[in-house]
């Protein structure tokens, strides 16, 4: 099994990922806050955002194999 910490240290995209997270995190937090205002639990909203992102990653990986 790979050590995730070691992988991240060697990943050539670490800075890009960090920049991307910095840019997107406020938007994701806004989505979660809006969902909470609609009555959803913040943890539930965050899990749904993560689930949507996971589905999108799986869709992209299928496209790469085609």
mmCIF file of C-alpha atoms in Angstrom:
data_model
loop_
_atom_site.group_PDB
_atom_site.id
_atom_site.type_symbol
_atom_site.label_atom_id
_atom_site.label_comp_id
_atom_site.label_asym_id
_atom_site.label_seq_id
_atom_site.Cartn_x
_atom_site.Cartn_y
_atom_site.Cartn_z
ATOM 1 C CA UNK A 1 0.000 0.000 0.000
ATOM 2 C CA UNK A 2 1.325 3.457 -0.884
ATOM 3 C CA UNK A 3 2.028 6.084 1.706
ATOM 4 C CA UNK A 4 -0.214 9.019 0.793
ATOM 5 C CA UNK A 5 2.096 11.555 2.445
ATOM 6 C CA UNK A 6 5.053 10.306 0.406
ATOM 7 C CA UNK A 7 2.997 10.413 -2.800
ATOM 8 C CA UNK A 8 1.887 14.004 -2.190
ATOM 9 C CA UNK A 9 5.465 15.108 -1.567
ATOM 10 C CA UNK A 10 6.559 13.663 -4.918
ATOM 11 C CA UNK A 11 3.480 14.653 -6.908
ATOM 12 C CA UNK A 12 4.415 17.273 -9.541
ATOM 13 C CA UNK A 13 0.995 18.899 -9.189
ATOM 14 C CA UNK A 14 1.105 19.634 -5.453
ATOM 15 C CA UNK A 15 1.352 23.398 -5.972
ATOM 16 C CA UNK A 16 -1.354 23.366 -8.634
ATOM 17 C CA UNK A 17 -3.626 21.325 -6.369
ATOM 18 C CA UNK A 18 -2.975 23.725 -3.519
ATOM 19 C CA UNK A 19 -3.796 26.720 -5.727
ATOM 20 C CA UNK A 20 -6.935 24.998 -6.998
ATOM 21 C CA UNK A 21 -8.090 24.178 -3.474
ATOM 22 C CA UNK A 22 -7.474 27.765 -2.377
ATOM 23 C CA UNK A 23 -9.596 29.011 -5.283
ATOM 24 C CA UNK A 24 -12.440 26.502 -4.907
ATOM 25 C CA UNK A 25 -12.726 26.059 -1.156
ATOM 26 C CA UNK A 26 -14.688 29.292 -0.545
ATOM 27 C CA UNK A 27 -17.196 28.265 -3.226
ATOM 28 C CA UNK A 28 -17.660 24.799 -1.748
ATOM 29 C CA UNK A 29 -18.094 26.302 1.716
ATOM 30 C CA UNK A 30 -20.756 28.622 0.270
ATOM 31 C CA UNK A 31 -22.583 25.637 -1.231
ATOM 32 C CA UNK A 32 -22.505 23.851 2.132
ATOM 33 C CA UNK A 33 -23.688 26.998 3.958
ATOM 34 C CA UNK A 34 -26.551 27.463 1.481
ATOM 35 C CA UNK A 35 -27.574 23.828 1.901
ATOM 36 C CA UNK A 36 -27.540 24.280 5.683
ATOM 37 C CA UNK A 37 -29.755 27.347 5.280
ATOM 38 C CA UNK A 38 -32.192 25.134 3.344
ATOM 39 C CA UNK A 39 -32.308 22.756 6.312
ATOM 40 C CA UNK A 40 -29.707 20.152 5.435
ATOM 41 C CA UNK A 41 -27.063 19.243 7.992
ATOM 42 C CA UNK A 42 -23.664 20.714 7.036
ATOM 43 C CA UNK A 43 -22.026 17.272 7.217
ATOM 44 C CA UNK A 44 -24.715 15.855 4.939
ATOM 45 C CA UNK A 45 -24.226 18.684 2.438
ATOM 46 C CA UNK A 46 -20.442 18.242 2.479
ATOM 47 C CA UNK A 47 -20.839 14.502 1.933
ATOM 48 C CA UNK A 48 -23.104 15.102 -1.054
ATOM 49 C CA UNK A 49 -20.571 17.555 -2.543
ATOM 50 C CA UNK A 50 -17.863 14.914 -2.082
ATOM 51 C CA UNK A 51 -20.111 12.246 -3.624
ATOM 52 C CA UNK A 52 -20.799 14.450 -6.654
ATOM 53 C CA UNK A 53 -17.068 15.094 -7.049
ATOM 54 C CA UNK A 54 -16.365 11.363 -6.769
ATOM 55 C CA UNK A 55 -18.947 10.571 -9.452
ATOM 56 C CA UNK A 56 -17.355 13.173 -11.708
ATOM 57 C CA UNK A 57 -13.878 11.706 -11.187
ATOM 58 C CA UNK A 58 -15.197 8.237 -12.042
ATOM 59 C CA UNK A 59 -16.852 9.606 -15.191
ATOM 60 C CA UNK A 60 -13.570 11.257 -16.253
ATOM 61 C CA UNK A 61 -11.622 8.049 -15.636
ATOM 62 C CA UNK A 62 -14.041 6.098 -17.847
ATOM 63 C CA UNK A 63 -13.571 8.683 -20.617
ATOM 64 C CA UNK A 64 -9.779 8.328 -20.388
ATOM 65 C CA UNK A 65 -10.034 4.545 -20.864
ATOM 66 C CA UNK A 66 -12.233 4.869 -23.982
#
